[in-house]
Amino acid sequence: MTWIMRVRFAIFITAIVAYFHVSQAQQKFPERAGEWEMKMNLPGPAESAQSMTTLFCLNDELWEKALKQNPSCKLQILSSTSKGTSYTFDCSSATYQITGKADLTYDGAEHIVGKATVQTTRSGKATSSETASDWRWKSPACGPNDVNTRPRPQH
């Protein structure tokens, strides 16, 4: 996996982690439980811009579990209401750092729109990009392809 693909994947993971962390004071998942589809535009030059679609199982139990994960990312909630959340994030690894600000808009119980400005630093070189995500509720039942319920490979 090239470094740009790692960065894109890290941005994707950051969006996921941030979504799960947006309301730590809240014990329950704020939207409709079940299977959700997230479509995300990944940053990059216009000629190589890509998008990624991922399925998630989201409910009260998985929401609470996700709030306790990923110690490599620090999130700070700037504001959180029933209509949306704004937050900053700072995720670091041995090879890069990703920081930025994101806004999630809750458009009813079955739709979320996300936007983020992301700064990535690798080997002293900084780049800036914008990402957008669109979350839609698909069904009350979760499926075997939901990324947050698949077993993780052991190293």
mmCIF file of C-alpha atoms in Angstrom, residues 9-22 38 40 52 54-56 58 63 66-67 69-70 73 75 87 104 133 135 147-148 152:
data_model
loop_
_atom_site.group_PDB
_atom_site.id
_atom_site.type_symbol
_atom_site.label_atom_id
_atom_site.label_comp_id
_atom_site.label_asym_id
_atom_site.label_seq_id
_atom_site.Cartn_x
_atom_site.Cartn_y
_atom_site.Cartn_z
ATOM 1 C CA PHE A 9 -7.280 5.161 4.479
ATOM 2 C CA ALA A 10 -6.277 7.053 7.637
ATOM 3 C CA ILE A 11 -8.562 9.934 6.639
ATOM 4 C CA PHE A 12 -11.339 7.422 6.079
ATOM 5 C CA ILE A 13 -10.693 5.878 9.500
ATOM 6 C CA THR A 14 -10.543 9.352 11.048
ATOM 7 C CA ALA A 15 -14.004 10.096 9.705
ATOM 8 C CA ILE A 16 -15.297 6.858 11.167
ATOM 9 C CA VAL A 17 -13.642 7.421 14.534
ATOM 10 C CA ALA A 18 -14.769 11.026 14.637
ATOM 11 C CA TYR A 19 -18.318 10.043 13.842
ATOM 12 C CA PHE A 20 -18.298 7.572 16.695
ATOM 13 C CA HIS A 21 -16.732 10.078 19.081
ATOM 14 C CA VAL A 22 -18.915 13.081 18.307
ATOM 15 C CA MET A 38 -21.178 5.799 4.146
ATOM 16 C CA MET A 40 -16.842 9.353 1.191
ATOM 17 C CA MET A 52 -15.162 4.876 -1.024
ATOM 18 C CA THR A 54 -18.511 1.328 3.341
ATOM 19 C CA LEU A 55 -21.210 -0.395 5.378
ATOM 20 C CA PHE A 56 -21.431 -0.029 9.162
ATOM 21 C CA LEU A 58 -24.623 1.231 14.204
ATOM 22 C CA TRP A 63 -21.834 3.281 19.595
ATOM 23 C CA ALA A 66 -16.656 2.846 19.560
ATOM 24 C CA LEU A 67 -16.457 5.738 22.015
ATOM 25 C CA GLN A 69 -11.500 3.017 20.808
ATOM 26 C CA ASN A 70 -8.570 4.434 18.869
ATOM 27 C CA CYS A 73 -6.760 10.031 17.675
ATOM 28 C CA LEU A 75 -10.953 14.601 19.291
ATOM 29 C CA TYR A 87 -15.128 18.881 16.134
ATOM 30 C CA LEU A 104 -21.577 16.567 10.725
ATOM 31 C CA SER A 133 -19.181 11.977 3.437
ATOM 32 C CA TRP A 135 -24.281 8.518 5.552
ATOM 33 C CA VAL A 147 -16.668 -3.156 8.663
ATOM 34 C CA ASN A 148 -17.069 -2.505 12.369
ATOM 35 C CA ARG A 152 -9.936 -8.067 13.001
#
